[in-house]
Amino acid sequence: MTEEEYMNEGYRKYEGTDLDIFYSAKKCQHAGICVQGNGDVFQVKRKPWILPDNGKTSEVTIIIDACPSEALRYIRKEVEPMVDLLQGKNRFYLEDDNKQLIAEITFTEPNNEFFIIDHTFVDDRLRGKGIAQALVKAVANKARVENKTIIPLCPFAKLEFEKKAEYTDVWKR
């Protein structure tokens, strides 16, 4: 869901650097998984009672995902990576200083109407830095400029298209 949808459903937003946490008092069943999971982030006797930056994002999301009532939800903030992607024929990519491939997205052009994203790769050293998202965004921007749509066959690209409304204008379903 989007921030607007959470807010329209009565959730309250607790803003963090990497993660925004949303809480709905109406949905809460008081199972205590949150406060037992991380008292630094979730502390009912403190105001505000949720401090998203007081814990590791990966650990906090596991706790929130375990909330049985879905009273707690979150949206990860994706920081745009400061990278200059290289562009080749039907691909965007990154190379390290030794000209070794460290990230890549490939796509085909079966006709003049759409692209098919078929592969995304990011070296393990770069994972979690938003590089794969930047690669998908680069293909989407190219499609917009060329007035084309995209079929995301690559599992990562497909997931990006499914969870982000910013791609609805170029998604060929």
Short mmCIF file of N, CA and C in Angstrom, two decimals:
data_model
loop_
_atom_site.label_atom_id
_atom_site.label_comp_id
_atom_site.label_asym_id
_atom_site.label_seq_id
_atom_site.Cartn_x
_atom_site.Cartn_y
_atom_site.Cartn_z
N MET A 1 0.83 -1.19 0.00
CA MET A 1 0.00 0.00 0.00
C MET A 1 0.87 1.24 0.00
N THR A 2 0.30 2.32 -0.41
CA THR A 2 1.01 3.59 -0.42
C THR A 2 0.78 4.32 0.90
N GLU A 3 1.59 5.34 1.14
CA GLU A 3 1.43 6.16 2.34
C GLU A 3 0.03 6.75 2.40
N GLU A 4 -0.44 7.25 1.28
CA GLU A 4 -1.78 7.85 1.24
C GLU A 4 -2.86 6.83 1.62
N GLU A 5 -2.71 5.61 1.13
CA GLU A 5 -3.70 4.57 1.45
C GLU A 5 -3.69 4.24 2.94
N TYR A 6 -2.49 4.14 3.52
CA TYR A 6 -2.40 3.89 4.97
C TYR A 6 -3.06 5.01 5.75
N MET A 7 -2.77 6.23 5.36
CA MET A 7 -3.33 7.39 6.07
C MET A 7 -4.86 7.42 5.93
N ASN A 8 -5.36 7.10 4.76
CA ASN A 8 -6.81 7.06 4.54
C ASN A 8 -7.49 5.96 5.36
N GLU A 9 -6.74 4.92 5.69
CA GLU A 9 -7.29 3.83 6.51
C GLU A 9 -7.11 4.08 8.00
N GLY A 10 -6.60 5.26 8.36
CA GLY A 10 -6.51 5.63 9.77
C GLY A 10 -5.19 5.30 10.45
N TYR A 11 -4.18 4.93 9.69
CA TYR A 11 -2.86 4.68 10.27
C TYR A 11 -2.19 6.00 10.61
N ARG A 12 -1.33 5.96 11.61
CA ARG A 12 -0.50 7.11 11.97
C ARG A 12 0.91 6.82 11.48
N LYS A 13 1.58 7.82 10.98
CA LYS A 13 2.91 7.65 10.40
C LYS A 13 3.99 8.03 11.40
N TYR A 14 5.01 7.17 11.51
CA TYR A 14 6.21 7.43 12.31
C TYR A 14 7.37 7.40 11.31
N GLU A 15 7.93 8.58 11.07
CA GLU A 15 8.91 8.71 10.01
C GLU A 15 10.32 8.40 10.49
N GLY A 16 11.03 7.61 9.68
CA GLY A 16 12.42 7.28 9.95
C GLY A 16 13.28 7.62 8.75
N THR A 17 14.57 7.42 8.88
CA THR A 17 15.50 7.71 7.79
C THR A 17 15.33 6.74 6.64
N ASP A 18 15.32 5.43 6.95
CA ASP A 18 15.23 4.40 5.92
C ASP A 18 13.86 3.75 5.83
N LEU A 19 13.04 3.98 6.85
CA LEU A 19 11.79 3.26 6.97
C LEU A 19 10.74 4.14 7.64
N ASP A 20 9.56 4.21 7.04
CA ASP A 20 8.42 4.85 7.69
C ASP A 20 7.53 3.74 8.24
N ILE A 21 7.15 3.86 9.51
CA ILE A 21 6.30 2.86 10.14
C ILE A 21 4.91 3.46 10.31
N PHE A 22 3.90 2.66 10.03
CA PHE A 22 2.51 3.08 10.14
C PHE A 22 1.83 2.21 11.18
N TYR A 23 1.01 2.85 12.03
CA TYR A 23 0.33 2.13 13.11
C TYR A 23 -1.14 2.50 13.14
N SER A 24 -2.00 1.48 13.29
CA SER A 24 -3.43 1.68 13.41
C SER A 24 -3.89 1.15 14.76
N ALA A 25 -4.28 2.05 15.66
CA ALA A 25 -4.77 1.65 16.98
C ALA A 25 -6.04 0.82 16.86
N LYS A 26 -6.86 1.11 15.84
CA LYS A 26 -8.11 0.36 15.65
C LYS A 26 -7.86 -1.11 15.33
N LYS A 27 -6.79 -1.39 14.59
CA LYS A 27 -6.50 -2.76 14.19
C LYS A 27 -5.71 -3.54 15.23
N CYS A 28 -5.05 -2.84 16.14
CA CYS A 28 -4.13 -3.48 17.08
C CYS A 28 -4.86 -4.47 18.00
N GLN A 29 -4.29 -5.67 18.11
CA GLN A 29 -4.82 -6.71 19.00
C GLN A 29 -3.96 -6.84 20.26
N HIS A 30 -2.98 -5.97 20.40
CA HIS A 30 -2.10 -5.92 21.57
C HIS A 30 -1.43 -7.26 21.85
N ALA A 31 -0.91 -7.88 20.78
CA ALA A 31 -0.21 -9.15 20.93
C ALA A 31 1.16 -8.95 21.58
N GLY A 32 1.71 -7.74 21.49
CA GLY A 32 2.98 -7.43 22.14
C GLY A 32 4.22 -7.86 21.38
N ILE A 33 4.04 -8.34 20.16
CA ILE A 33 5.19 -8.80 19.36
C ILE A 33 6.15 -7.65 19.10
N CYS A 34 5.63 -6.46 18.91
CA CYS A 34 6.49 -5.31 18.60
C CYS A 34 7.38 -4.95 19.79
N VAL A 35 6.77 -4.74 20.96
CA VAL A 35 7.56 -4.31 22.12
C VAL A 35 8.48 -5.42 22.62
N GLN A 36 8.06 -6.65 22.48
CA GLN A 36 8.93 -7.77 22.86
C GLN A 36 10.06 -7.95 21.85
N GLY A 37 9.78 -7.57 20.59
CA GLY A 37 10.77 -7.73 19.53
C GLY A 37 11.89 -6.71 19.60
N ASN A 38 11.55 -5.46 19.94
CA ASN A 38 12.58 -4.42 20.02
C ASN A 38 12.04 -3.24 20.83
N GLY A 39 12.42 -3.21 22.10
CA GLY A 39 11.99 -2.16 23.00
C GLY A 39 12.61 -0.80 22.71
N ASP A 40 13.68 -0.78 21.91
CA ASP A 40 14.27 0.51 21.53
C ASP A 40 13.44 1.22 20.47
N VAL A 41 12.80 0.44 19.61
CA VAL A 41 11.97 1.00 18.55
C VAL A 41 10.54 1.19 19.04
N PHE A 42 10.01 0.16 19.70
CA PHE A 42 8.62 0.17 20.16
C PHE A 42 8.59 0.21 21.69
N GLN A 43 8.10 1.32 22.24
CA GLN A 43 8.04 1.48 23.69
C GLN A 43 6.78 2.26 24.04
N VAL A 44 5.78 1.54 24.54
CA VAL A 44 4.45 2.14 24.73
C VAL A 44 4.42 3.27 25.76
N LYS A 45 5.37 3.34 26.67
CA LYS A 45 5.35 4.39 27.69
C LYS A 45 6.09 5.66 27.25
N ARG A 46 6.56 5.67 26.03
CA ARG A 46 7.31 6.82 25.49
C ARG A 46 6.45 7.52 24.45
N LYS A 47 6.65 8.81 24.29
CA LYS A 47 5.97 9.57 23.25
C LYS A 47 7.02 10.22 22.36
N PRO A 48 7.06 9.99 21.09
CA PRO A 48 6.25 9.01 20.38
C PRO A 48 6.68 7.58 20.75
N TRP A 49 5.77 6.66 20.65
CA TRP A 49 6.07 5.31 21.12
C TRP A 49 6.82 4.47 20.09
N ILE A 50 6.89 4.97 18.84
CA ILE A 50 7.64 4.27 17.79
C ILE A 50 8.75 5.19 17.29
N LEU A 51 9.98 4.70 17.35
CA LEU A 51 11.14 5.43 16.83
C LEU A 51 11.83 4.54 15.79
N PRO A 52 11.47 4.69 14.51
CA PRO A 52 11.98 3.80 13.46
C PRO A 52 13.50 3.73 13.37
N ASP A 53 14.20 4.80 13.69
CA ASP A 53 15.66 4.82 13.55
C ASP A 53 16.40 4.18 14.72
N ASN A 54 15.68 3.67 15.72
CA ASN A 54 16.33 3.07 16.88
C ASN A 54 16.65 1.59 16.70
N GLY A 55 16.50 1.06 15.52
CA GLY A 55 16.80 -0.34 15.27
C GLY A 55 17.25 -0.55 13.83
N LYS A 56 17.83 -1.72 13.57
CA LYS A 56 18.23 -2.06 12.21
C LYS A 56 16.98 -2.28 11.37
N THR A 57 16.96 -1.68 10.21
CA THR A 57 15.80 -1.77 9.34
C THR A 57 15.39 -3.21 9.08
N SER A 58 16.34 -4.08 8.80
CA SER A 58 16.03 -5.47 8.49
C SER A 58 15.36 -6.17 9.66
N GLU A 59 15.78 -5.86 10.89
CA GLU A 59 15.19 -6.48 12.07
C GLU A 59 13.80 -5.90 12.36
N VAL A 60 13.65 -4.61 12.18
CA VAL A 60 12.37 -3.96 12.45
C VAL A 60 11.30 -4.47 11.48
N THR A 61 11.67 -4.66 10.22
CA THR A 61 10.68 -5.14 9.25
C THR A 61 10.23 -6.56 9.58
N ILE A 62 11.11 -7.38 10.10
CA ILE A 62 10.73 -8.75 10.51
C ILE A 62 9.70 -8.69 11.64
N ILE A 63 9.93 -7.81 12.59
CA ILE A 63 8.99 -7.65 13.72
C ILE A 63 7.63 -7.18 13.20
N ILE A 64 7.65 -6.18 12.34
CA ILE A 64 6.39 -5.64 11.81
C ILE A 64 5.66 -6.70 10.98
N ASP A 65 6.39 -7.45 10.18
CA ASP A 65 5.77 -8.51 9.38
C ASP A 65 5.11 -9.57 10.25
N ALA A 66 5.57 -9.72 11.49
CA ALA A 66 5.00 -10.71 12.41
C ALA A 66 3.75 -10.21 13.13
N CYS A 67 3.41 -8.96 12.97
CA CYS A 67 2.23 -8.39 13.64
C CYS A 67 0.97 -9.10 13.13
N PRO A 68 0.26 -9.83 14.00
CA PRO A 68 -0.87 -10.64 13.54
C PRO A 68 -2.07 -9.84 13.06
N SER A 69 -2.23 -8.63 13.53
CA SER A 69 -3.40 -7.83 13.17
C SER A 69 -3.14 -6.87 12.01
N GLU A 70 -1.89 -6.78 11.59
CA GLU A 70 -1.46 -5.81 10.57
C GLU A 70 -1.69 -4.38 11.02
N ALA A 71 -1.68 -4.18 12.34
CA ALA A 71 -1.78 -2.83 12.88
C ALA A 71 -0.50 -2.06 12.61
N LEU A 72 0.60 -2.77 12.46
CA LEU A 72 1.87 -2.16 12.09
C LEU A 72 2.18 -2.52 10.65
N ARG A 73 2.55 -1.52 9.88
CA ARG A 73 2.96 -1.70 8.50
C ARG A 73 4.14 -0.78 8.26
N TYR A 74 4.81 -0.90 7.15
CA TYR A 74 5.96 -0.04 6.87
C TYR A 74 6.11 0.19 5.38
N ILE A 75 6.83 1.25 5.07
CA ILE A 75 7.26 1.54 3.71
C ILE A 75 8.74 1.86 3.78
N ARG A 76 9.53 1.10 3.03
CA ARG A 76 10.96 1.38 2.94
C ARG A 76 11.17 2.62 2.06
N LYS A 77 12.12 3.43 2.48
CA LYS A 77 12.50 4.59 1.66
C LYS A 77 13.67 4.15 0.81
N GLU A 78 13.53 4.36 -0.45
CA GLU A 78 14.63 3.99 -1.34
C GLU A 78 15.40 5.24 -1.70
N VAL A 79 16.64 5.22 -1.35
CA VAL A 79 17.51 6.34 -1.65
C VAL A 79 18.04 6.15 -3.06
N GLU A 80 17.90 7.16 -3.87
CA GLU A 80 18.42 7.07 -5.23
C GLU A 80 19.94 6.93 -5.17
N PRO A 81 20.46 5.85 -5.72
CA PRO A 81 21.91 5.69 -5.70
C PRO A 81 22.58 6.73 -6.60
N MET A 82 23.71 7.17 -6.16
CA MET A 82 24.47 8.15 -6.92
C MET A 82 25.40 7.40 -7.88
N VAL A 83 24.83 6.87 -8.95
CA VAL A 83 25.62 6.13 -9.92
C VAL A 83 25.29 6.64 -11.31
N ASP A 84 26.28 6.57 -12.16
CA ASP A 84 26.09 6.90 -13.56
C ASP A 84 26.06 5.59 -14.32
N LEU A 85 24.87 5.19 -14.71
CA LEU A 85 24.72 3.93 -15.43
C LEU A 85 25.26 4.09 -16.85
N LEU A 86 25.90 3.05 -17.33
CA LEU A 86 26.33 3.00 -18.72
C LEU A 86 25.20 2.40 -19.53
N GLN A 87 25.11 2.79 -20.79
CA GLN A 87 24.05 2.26 -21.63
C GLN A 87 24.66 1.59 -22.84
N GLY A 88 24.20 0.40 -23.11
CA GLY A 88 24.61 -0.33 -24.30
C GLY A 88 23.38 -0.72 -25.09
N LYS A 89 23.58 -1.53 -26.11
CA LYS A 89 22.43 -2.00 -26.90
C LYS A 89 21.58 -2.90 -26.02
N ASN A 90 20.38 -2.47 -25.73
CA ASN A 90 19.41 -3.24 -24.94
C ASN A 90 19.90 -3.59 -23.54
N ARG A 91 20.63 -2.68 -22.93
CA ARG A 91 21.04 -2.90 -21.54
C ARG A 91 21.54 -1.62 -20.90
N PHE A 92 21.44 -1.58 -19.57
CA PHE A 92 22.09 -0.58 -18.74
C PHE A 92 22.98 -1.36 -17.81
N TYR A 93 24.15 -0.80 -17.46
CA TYR A 93 25.08 -1.59 -16.65
C TYR A 93 26.06 -0.69 -15.91
N LEU A 94 26.77 -1.32 -14.98
CA LEU A 94 27.87 -0.68 -14.24
C LEU A 94 29.09 -1.59 -14.32
N GLU A 95 30.25 -0.96 -14.38
CA GLU A 95 31.52 -1.70 -14.33
C GLU A 95 32.35 -1.13 -13.20
N ASP A 96 33.21 -1.98 -12.62
CA ASP A 96 34.12 -1.48 -11.60
C ASP A 96 35.34 -0.84 -12.29
N ASP A 97 36.31 -0.44 -11.50
CA ASP A 97 37.49 0.23 -12.05
C ASP A 97 38.29 -0.65 -13.00
N ASN A 98 38.13 -1.95 -12.87
CA ASN A 98 38.85 -2.91 -13.73
C ASN A 98 38.02 -3.32 -14.95
N LYS A 99 36.94 -2.59 -15.19
CA LYS A 99 36.03 -2.86 -16.32
C LYS A 99 35.32 -4.21 -16.19
N GLN A 100 35.16 -4.68 -14.95
CA GLN A 100 34.40 -5.91 -14.70
C GLN A 100 32.94 -5.53 -14.46
N LEU A 101 32.04 -6.31 -15.04
CA LEU A 101 30.62 -6.06 -14.88
C LEU A 101 30.21 -6.28 -13.43
N ILE A 102 29.54 -5.27 -12.83
CA ILE A 102 29.10 -5.40 -11.43
C ILE A 102 27.59 -5.22 -11.28
N ALA A 103 26.92 -4.75 -12.33
CA ALA A 103 25.46 -4.62 -12.30
C ALA A 103 24.96 -4.46 -13.73
N GLU A 104 23.77 -5.05 -13.98
CA GLU A 104 23.27 -5.01 -15.35
C GLU A 104 21.78 -5.32 -15.38
N ILE A 105 21.09 -4.68 -16.30
CA ILE A 105 19.73 -5.05 -16.63
C ILE A 105 19.68 -5.16 -18.15
N THR A 106 19.06 -6.24 -18.64
CA THR A 106 18.96 -6.43 -20.09
C THR A 106 17.49 -6.49 -20.48
N PHE A 107 17.24 -6.07 -21.71
CA PHE A 107 15.88 -6.09 -22.23
C PHE A 107 15.92 -6.31 -23.73
N THR A 108 14.85 -6.86 -24.27
CA THR A 108 14.74 -7.06 -25.70
C THR A 108 13.67 -6.13 -26.24
N GLU A 109 13.70 -5.93 -27.55
CA GLU A 109 12.72 -5.10 -28.25
C GLU A 109 12.10 -5.94 -29.36
N PRO A 110 11.06 -6.72 -29.04
CA PRO A 110 10.47 -7.57 -30.07
C PRO A 110 9.82 -6.77 -31.21
N ASN A 111 9.40 -5.56 -30.89
CA ASN A 111 8.83 -4.67 -31.92
C ASN A 111 8.99 -3.23 -31.44
N ASN A 112 8.40 -2.29 -32.14
CA ASN A 112 8.54 -0.88 -31.80
C ASN A 112 7.59 -0.42 -30.71
N GLU A 113 6.82 -1.34 -30.10
CA GLU A 113 5.83 -0.95 -29.10
C GLU A 113 6.25 -1.20 -27.66
N PHE A 114 7.11 -2.20 -27.41
CA PHE A 114 7.45 -2.52 -26.03
C PHE A 114 8.82 -3.16 -25.88
N PHE A 115 9.31 -3.09 -24.63
CA PHE A 115 10.53 -3.78 -24.21
C PHE A 115 10.12 -4.97 -23.35
N ILE A 116 10.98 -5.97 -23.30
CA ILE A 116 10.82 -7.07 -22.35
C ILE A 116 12.07 -7.08 -21.48
N ILE A 117 11.90 -6.79 -20.18
CA ILE A 117 13.04 -6.88 -19.25
C ILE A 117 13.20 -8.36 -18.92
N ASP A 118 14.38 -8.91 -19.25
CA ASP A 118 14.57 -10.34 -19.07
C ASP A 118 15.63 -10.72 -18.03
N HIS A 119 16.39 -9.74 -17.55
CA HIS A 119 17.46 -10.11 -16.60
C HIS A 119 17.94 -8.88 -15.83
N THR A 120 18.14 -9.08 -14.54
CA THR A 120 18.75 -8.05 -13.69
C THR A 120 19.82 -8.74 -12.85
N PHE A 121 21.00 -8.14 -12.80
CA PHE A 121 22.10 -8.69 -12.01
C PHE A 121 22.76 -7.56 -11.23
N VAL A 122 23.05 -7.81 -9.95
CA VAL A 122 23.82 -6.88 -9.14
C VAL A 122 24.80 -7.71 -8.32
N ASP A 123 26.07 -7.36 -8.41
CA ASP A 123 27.10 -8.04 -7.64
C ASP A 123 26.79 -7.96 -6.16
N ASP A 124 27.12 -9.01 -5.43
CA ASP A 124 26.83 -9.08 -4.00
C ASP A 124 27.36 -7.87 -3.23
N ARG A 125 28.49 -7.31 -3.64
CA ARG A 125 29.07 -6.17 -2.94
C ARG A 125 28.18 -4.93 -2.99
N LEU A 126 27.27 -4.88 -3.97
CA LEU A 126 26.42 -3.70 -4.16
C LEU A 126 24.99 -3.90 -3.69
N ARG A 127 24.67 -5.09 -3.24
CA ARG A 127 23.28 -5.38 -2.85
C ARG A 127 22.84 -4.48 -1.71
N GLY A 128 21.57 -4.10 -1.75
CA GLY A 128 21.00 -3.26 -0.71
C GLY A 128 21.29 -1.78 -0.87
N LYS A 129 21.87 -1.38 -1.98
CA LYS A 129 22.22 0.02 -2.20
C LYS A 129 21.31 0.70 -3.23
N GLY A 130 20.26 0.01 -3.65
CA GLY A 130 19.31 0.61 -4.60
C GLY A 130 19.75 0.54 -6.05
N ILE A 131 20.81 -0.22 -6.35
CA ILE A 131 21.32 -0.28 -7.72
C ILE A 131 20.31 -0.98 -8.64
N ALA A 132 19.77 -2.12 -8.20
CA ALA A 132 18.81 -2.85 -9.04
C ALA A 132 17.58 -1.98 -9.33
N GLN A 133 17.13 -1.24 -8.33
CA GLN A 133 15.99 -0.35 -8.54
C GLN A 133 16.34 0.74 -9.57
N ALA A 134 17.56 1.24 -9.50
CA ALA A 134 18.00 2.27 -10.46
C ALA A 134 18.05 1.70 -11.87
N LEU A 135 18.43 0.45 -12.00
CA LEU A 135 18.47 -0.19 -13.32
C LEU A 135 17.06 -0.30 -13.90
N VAL A 136 16.11 -0.75 -13.09
CA VAL A 136 14.72 -0.86 -13.55
C VAL A 136 14.20 0.52 -13.94
N LYS A 137 14.49 1.51 -13.12
CA LYS A 137 14.03 2.87 -13.40
C LYS A 137 14.61 3.39 -14.71
N ALA A 138 15.85 3.04 -15.01
CA ALA A 138 16.48 3.49 -16.26
C ALA A 138 15.74 2.94 -17.48
N VAL A 139 15.36 1.66 -17.42
CA VAL A 139 14.61 1.08 -18.54
C VAL A 139 13.23 1.74 -18.64
N ALA A 140 12.59 1.97 -17.51
CA ALA A 140 11.27 2.62 -17.51
C ALA A 140 11.37 4.02 -18.12
N ASN A 141 12.40 4.75 -17.75
CA ASN A 141 12.58 6.10 -18.31
C ASN A 141 12.83 6.06 -19.82
N LYS A 142 13.60 5.09 -20.25
CA LYS A 142 13.85 4.91 -21.69
C LYS A 142 12.53 4.61 -22.41
N ALA A 143 11.72 3.75 -21.81
CA ALA A 143 10.42 3.42 -22.41
C ALA A 143 9.53 4.67 -22.51
N ARG A 144 9.56 5.49 -21.50
CA ARG A 144 8.75 6.72 -21.54
C ARG A 144 9.20 7.65 -22.66
N VAL A 145 10.52 7.83 -22.77
CA VAL A 145 11.07 8.70 -23.80
C VAL A 145 10.71 8.19 -25.19
N GLU A 146 10.73 6.85 -25.36
CA GLU A 146 10.45 6.26 -26.66
C GLU A 146 8.99 5.88 -26.85
N ASN A 147 8.14 6.28 -25.87
CA ASN A 147 6.71 6.01 -25.92
C ASN A 147 6.42 4.51 -26.10
N LYS A 148 7.06 3.71 -25.24
CA LYS A 148 6.89 2.26 -25.27
C LYS A 148 6.40 1.78 -23.92
N THR A 149 5.97 0.53 -23.89
CA THR A 149 5.60 -0.12 -22.64
C THR A 149 6.61 -1.23 -22.35
N ILE A 150 6.45 -1.86 -21.17
CA ILE A 150 7.42 -2.87 -20.74
C ILE A 150 6.69 -4.11 -20.23
N ILE A 151 7.20 -5.26 -20.62
CA ILE A 151 6.79 -6.53 -20.01
C ILE A 151 7.95 -6.95 -19.12
N PRO A 152 7.77 -6.93 -17.80
CA PRO A 152 8.86 -7.30 -16.89
C PRO A 152 8.87 -8.82 -16.62
N LEU A 153 9.62 -9.58 -17.39
CA LEU A 153 9.71 -11.03 -17.18
C LEU A 153 10.71 -11.39 -16.08
N CYS A 154 11.74 -10.59 -15.93
CA CYS A 154 12.71 -10.81 -14.87
C CYS A 154 11.98 -10.74 -13.52
N PRO A 155 12.18 -11.72 -12.63
CA PRO A 155 11.45 -11.71 -11.35
C PRO A 155 11.64 -10.44 -10.53
N PHE A 156 12.86 -9.90 -10.49
CA PHE A 156 13.09 -8.68 -9.72
C PHE A 156 12.31 -7.51 -10.33
N ALA A 157 12.43 -7.34 -11.65
CA ALA A 157 11.73 -6.23 -12.31
C ALA A 157 10.22 -6.38 -12.16
N LYS A 158 9.73 -7.59 -12.26
CA LYS A 158 8.29 -7.83 -12.10
C LYS A 158 7.82 -7.41 -10.71
N LEU A 159 8.61 -7.75 -9.70
CA LEU A 159 8.26 -7.35 -8.33
C LEU A 159 8.26 -5.83 -8.18
N GLU A 160 9.23 -5.17 -8.77
CA GLU A 160 9.28 -3.70 -8.73
C GLU A 160 8.02 -3.10 -9.37
N PHE A 161 7.62 -3.65 -10.50
CA PHE A 161 6.43 -3.15 -11.18
C PHE A 161 5.18 -3.41 -10.35
N GLU A 162 5.13 -4.55 -9.67
CA GLU A 162 3.95 -4.89 -8.88
C GLU A 162 3.81 -4.01 -7.64
N LYS A 163 4.92 -3.61 -7.04
CA LYS A 163 4.82 -2.87 -5.78
C LYS A 163 4.94 -1.36 -5.91
N LYS A 164 5.27 -0.85 -7.10
CA LYS A 164 5.47 0.59 -7.25
C LYS A 164 4.54 1.17 -8.31
N ALA A 165 3.70 2.08 -7.88
CA ALA A 165 2.74 2.71 -8.77
C ALA A 165 3.42 3.55 -9.86
N GLU A 166 4.66 3.95 -9.65
CA GLU A 166 5.34 4.80 -10.62
C GLU A 166 5.55 4.12 -11.97
N TYR A 167 5.34 2.80 -12.04
CA TYR A 167 5.55 2.07 -13.29
C TYR A 167 4.26 1.73 -14.02
N THR A 168 3.13 2.12 -13.50
CA THR A 168 1.86 1.74 -14.13
C THR A 168 1.72 2.30 -15.55
N ASP A 169 2.31 3.46 -15.78
CA ASP A 169 2.18 4.07 -17.12
C ASP A 169 2.96 3.33 -18.20
N VAL A 170 3.96 2.53 -17.82
CA VAL A 170 4.75 1.81 -18.83
C VAL A 170 4.58 0.30 -18.75
N TRP A 171 3.76 -0.17 -17.84
CA TRP A 171 3.59 -1.62 -17.65
C TRP A 171 2.59 -2.18 -18.66
N LYS A 172 3.07 -3.05 -19.53
CA LYS A 172 2.21 -3.74 -20.49
C LYS A 172 1.76 -5.04 -19.83
N ARG A 173 0.50 -5.10 -19.46
CA ARG A 173 -0.02 -6.30 -18.78
C ARG A 173 -0.69 -7.24 -19.74
#
